[in-house]
Each structure stands twice: as structure tokens, then as C-alpha cells.
Short mmCIF file of C-alpha atoms in Angstrom, two decimals:
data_model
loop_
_atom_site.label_atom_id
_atom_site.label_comp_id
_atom_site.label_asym_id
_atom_site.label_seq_id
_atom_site.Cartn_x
_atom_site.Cartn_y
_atom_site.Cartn_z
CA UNK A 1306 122.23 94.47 99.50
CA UNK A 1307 124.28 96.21 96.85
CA UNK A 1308 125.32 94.59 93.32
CA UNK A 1309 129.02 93.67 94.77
CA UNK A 1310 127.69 91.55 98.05
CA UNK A 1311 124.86 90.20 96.01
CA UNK A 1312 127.30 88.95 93.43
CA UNK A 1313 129.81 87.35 96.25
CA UNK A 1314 127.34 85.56 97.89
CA UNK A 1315 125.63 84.73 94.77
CA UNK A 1316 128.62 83.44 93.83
CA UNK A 1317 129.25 81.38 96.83
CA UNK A 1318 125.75 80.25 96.97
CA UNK A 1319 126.56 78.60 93.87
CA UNK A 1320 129.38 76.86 94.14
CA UNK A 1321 128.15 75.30 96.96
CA UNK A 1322 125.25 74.52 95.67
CA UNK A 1323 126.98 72.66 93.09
CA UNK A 1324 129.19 70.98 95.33
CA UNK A 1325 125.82 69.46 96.63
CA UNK A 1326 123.86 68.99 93.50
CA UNK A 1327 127.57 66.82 92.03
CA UNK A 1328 127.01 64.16 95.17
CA UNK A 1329 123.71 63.92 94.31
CA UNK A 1330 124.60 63.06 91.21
CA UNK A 1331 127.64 61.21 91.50
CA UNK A 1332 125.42 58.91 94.39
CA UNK A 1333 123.16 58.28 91.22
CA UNK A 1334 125.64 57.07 89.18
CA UNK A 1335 126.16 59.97 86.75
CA UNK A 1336 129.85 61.00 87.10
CA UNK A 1337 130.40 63.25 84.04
CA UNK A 1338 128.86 66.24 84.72
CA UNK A 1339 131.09 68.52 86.31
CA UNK A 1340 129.31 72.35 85.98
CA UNK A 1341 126.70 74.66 83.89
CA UNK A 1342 125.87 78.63 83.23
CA UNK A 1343 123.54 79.59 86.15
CA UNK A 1344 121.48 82.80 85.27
CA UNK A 1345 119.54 84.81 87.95
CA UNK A 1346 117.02 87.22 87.26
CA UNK A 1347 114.94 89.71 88.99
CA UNK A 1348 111.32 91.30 88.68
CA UNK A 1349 111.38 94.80 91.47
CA UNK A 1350 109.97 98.40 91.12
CA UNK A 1351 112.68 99.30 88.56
CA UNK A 1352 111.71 96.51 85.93
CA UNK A 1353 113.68 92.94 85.41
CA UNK A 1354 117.41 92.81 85.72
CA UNK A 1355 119.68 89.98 85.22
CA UNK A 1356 121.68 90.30 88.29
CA UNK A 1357 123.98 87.19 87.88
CA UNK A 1358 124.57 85.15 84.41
CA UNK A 1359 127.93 83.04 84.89
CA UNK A 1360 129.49 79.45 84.76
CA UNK A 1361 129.29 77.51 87.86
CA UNK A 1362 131.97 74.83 88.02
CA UNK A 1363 133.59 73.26 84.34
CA UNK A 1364 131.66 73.40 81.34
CA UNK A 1365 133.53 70.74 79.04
CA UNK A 1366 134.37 72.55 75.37
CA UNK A 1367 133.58 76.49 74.32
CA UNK A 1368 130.31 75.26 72.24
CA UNK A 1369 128.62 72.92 75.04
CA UNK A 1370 129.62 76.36 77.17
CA UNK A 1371 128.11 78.60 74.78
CA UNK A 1372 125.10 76.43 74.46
CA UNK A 1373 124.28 75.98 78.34
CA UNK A 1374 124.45 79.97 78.85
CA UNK A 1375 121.68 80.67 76.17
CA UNK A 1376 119.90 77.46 77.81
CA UNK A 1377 119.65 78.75 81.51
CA UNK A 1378 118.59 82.76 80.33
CA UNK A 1379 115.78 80.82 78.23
CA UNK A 1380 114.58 79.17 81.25
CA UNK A 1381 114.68 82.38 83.61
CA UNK A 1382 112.71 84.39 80.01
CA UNK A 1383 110.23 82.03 79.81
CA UNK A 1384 109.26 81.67 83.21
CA UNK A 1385 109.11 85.40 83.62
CA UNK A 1386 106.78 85.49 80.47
CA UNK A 1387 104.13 82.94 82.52
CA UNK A 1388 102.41 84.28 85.01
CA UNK A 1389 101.48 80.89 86.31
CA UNK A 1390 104.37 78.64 85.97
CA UNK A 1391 106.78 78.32 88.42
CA UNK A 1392 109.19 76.08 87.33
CA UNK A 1393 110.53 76.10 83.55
CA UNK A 1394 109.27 71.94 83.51
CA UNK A 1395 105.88 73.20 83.39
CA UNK A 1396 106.47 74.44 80.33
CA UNK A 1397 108.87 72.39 78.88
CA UNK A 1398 109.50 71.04 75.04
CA UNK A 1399 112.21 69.26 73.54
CA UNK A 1400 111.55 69.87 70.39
CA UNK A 1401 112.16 73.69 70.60
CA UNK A 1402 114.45 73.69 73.39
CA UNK A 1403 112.72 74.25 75.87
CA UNK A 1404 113.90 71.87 79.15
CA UNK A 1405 113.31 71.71 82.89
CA UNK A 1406 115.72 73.71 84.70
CA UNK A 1407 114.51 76.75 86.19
CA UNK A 1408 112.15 78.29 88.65
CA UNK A 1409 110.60 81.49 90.32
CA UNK A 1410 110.37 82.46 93.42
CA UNK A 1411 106.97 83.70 95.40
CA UNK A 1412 106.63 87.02 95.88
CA UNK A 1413 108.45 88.77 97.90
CA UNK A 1414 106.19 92.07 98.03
CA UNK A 1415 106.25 92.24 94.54
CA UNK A 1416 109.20 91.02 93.54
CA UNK A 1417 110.46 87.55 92.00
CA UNK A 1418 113.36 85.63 91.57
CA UNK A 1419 114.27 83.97 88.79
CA UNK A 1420 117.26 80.78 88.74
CA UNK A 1421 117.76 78.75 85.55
CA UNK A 1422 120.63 76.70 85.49
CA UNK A 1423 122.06 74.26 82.85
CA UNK A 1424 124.50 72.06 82.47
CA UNK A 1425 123.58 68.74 84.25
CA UNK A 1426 120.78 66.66 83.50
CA UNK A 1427 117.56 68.65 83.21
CA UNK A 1428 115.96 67.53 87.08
CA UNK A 1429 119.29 67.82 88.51
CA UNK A 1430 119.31 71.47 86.78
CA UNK A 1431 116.24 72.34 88.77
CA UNK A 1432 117.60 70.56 91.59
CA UNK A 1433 120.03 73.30 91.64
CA UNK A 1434 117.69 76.28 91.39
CA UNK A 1435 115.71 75.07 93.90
CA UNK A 1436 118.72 74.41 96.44
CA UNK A 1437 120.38 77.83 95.50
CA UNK A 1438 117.18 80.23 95.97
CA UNK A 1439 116.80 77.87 99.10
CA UNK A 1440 120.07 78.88 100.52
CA UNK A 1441 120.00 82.59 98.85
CA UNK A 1442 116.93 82.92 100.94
CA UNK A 1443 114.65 83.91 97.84
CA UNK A 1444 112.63 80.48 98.40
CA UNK A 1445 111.26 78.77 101.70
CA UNK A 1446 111.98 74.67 101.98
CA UNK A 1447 108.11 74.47 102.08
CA UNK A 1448 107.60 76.37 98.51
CA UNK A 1449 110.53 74.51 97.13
CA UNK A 1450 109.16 70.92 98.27
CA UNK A 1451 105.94 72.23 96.46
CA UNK A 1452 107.53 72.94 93.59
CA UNK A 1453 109.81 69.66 93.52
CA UNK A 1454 106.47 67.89 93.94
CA UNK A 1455 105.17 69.70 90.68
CA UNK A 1456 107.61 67.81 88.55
CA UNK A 1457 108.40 65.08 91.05
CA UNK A 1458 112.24 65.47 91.15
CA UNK A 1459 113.47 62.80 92.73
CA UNK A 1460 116.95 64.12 92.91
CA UNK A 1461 115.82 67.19 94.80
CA UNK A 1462 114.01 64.69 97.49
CA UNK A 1463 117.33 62.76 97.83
CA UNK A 1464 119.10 66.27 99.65
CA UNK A 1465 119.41 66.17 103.11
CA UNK A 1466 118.75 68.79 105.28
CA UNK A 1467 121.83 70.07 105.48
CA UNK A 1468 122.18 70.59 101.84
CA UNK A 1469 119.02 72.86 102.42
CA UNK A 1470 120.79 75.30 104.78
CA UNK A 1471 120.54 79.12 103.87
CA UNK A 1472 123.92 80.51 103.58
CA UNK A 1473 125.42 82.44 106.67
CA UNK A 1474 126.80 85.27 106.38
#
């Protein structure tokens, strides 16, 4: 797939992914969250690219904006610095910020995707990686129910199968 279509679906992917990941939310109780920065990376034969690094839905003021861009690269850098952490909670610390919010995918022959998103609270953050690479078909349900169980998100459990649905083309 070429930069263009990877971007469009990528693109799509998101959105709808953050259509689902706002119900979640808004079924929880937590209605003022409206969007984040979702950053994508990639690990192939040609070295790591950052193939998608854009705002997903409304970011409230230019700083908050500014802040959750640098927030969801840092999750996708730090994860590709591990070589056994799979999701950016694993690694996690407040006190340099460093949150929960983003996670690899297995290898695919070598390669790995990357998603860190922020934005929304830090599980629902992950909650979003984990649908997105679900429906970008860069992570299987079973790895991404392993992964949720890792950090016990609770708002990625919530989902329903439908939310889970790859993207068509």
C-alpha cells in the first residue's frame, strides 16, 4: 500500500476509532474529552518511519494540542526503544511524563507497528491504539486482548465486537 492509501485509511481508521473510543467514554461518564494527536510509527527493511502523526477529532486550546502531539510520539519512541514492552503502560511514569497510551504490534515478518495516542484519559488512550491497529489490521483481537490484559483496561473490555471490526475497504 502506497503512502496516499495508507494515509486515507489511516485516517479513516481513526476517526472511527474515535467515534468508538468517545461512547466508551461518554457510557463511563466522562463527557469532556472530545479528541487527541495519534502518531503511528513503523519498524521495516528501510529503518523506522513515522507514517502518520495528526489530530484525531478536537483538541481543546493550541497548548493542550501542542502538548498531546509530543505525548503520543513519546509513547510510539519509547516503545520502539524496548524490546520487550508492548504497550507504553509497561513502562510508564508520571513523574517524567511518561503515561499509558501506546502499543506495538507483533511482528509482522520483521516489521512493527507502532500507535500512541493522547488526548483522553491514559487507558482510554490505549483503548484507542489497540482498537485502531485492530481495525488497521496491524494487530489480531487475540494479541490485543493479551495486551489489554497486561494493564487490565477495563475500557478496552467494555467494546463490543463490532467496535473490533477491521476496516473494509
Amino acid at each position: 500500500m502506497n503512502i496516499i492509501a495508507f494515509n486515507q485509511n489511516a485516517q479513516r481508521g481513526a476517526e472511527a476509532t474515535l467515534t468508538v473510543v468517545l461512547r466508551l467514554l461518554v457510557e463511563a461518564g466522562i463527557t469532556n474529552r472530545t479528541g487527541g494527536f495519534l502518531c503511528v510509527g513503523r519498524t521495516g527493511d528501510s529503518g523506522f518511519s513515522y507514517p502518520l502523526h495528526r489530530k484525531i477529532g478536537e483538541v481543546p486550546n493550541e497548548e493542550k494540542s501542542s502538548r498531546c502531539e509530543q505525548l503520543s510520539k513519546e509513547k510510539v519512541d519509547r516503545l520502539r526503544r524496548s524490546r520487550s514492552d508492548v504497550l507504553s503502560w509497561q513502562s510508564r511514569c508520571d513523574e517524567r511524563g511518561e503515561f499509558q497510551g501506546g502499543v506495538r504490534s507483533e511482528s509482522d515478518g520483521g516489521d512493527y507497528w507502532y500507535a500512541g495516542f493522547s488526548g483522553l484519559p491514559a487507558e482510554a488512550d490505549e483503548c484507542f491504539c489497540l482498537i485502531f491497529l485492530i481495525r488497521m489490521r496491524m494487530l489480531t483481537f487475540e494479541a490485543a486482548v493479551e495486551r489489554a490484559k497486561i494493564s487490565n483496561n477495563t475500557t478496552f473490555f467494555r467494546a463490543t465486537v463490532a467496535d473490533l471490526l477491521p476496516l473494509t475497504a
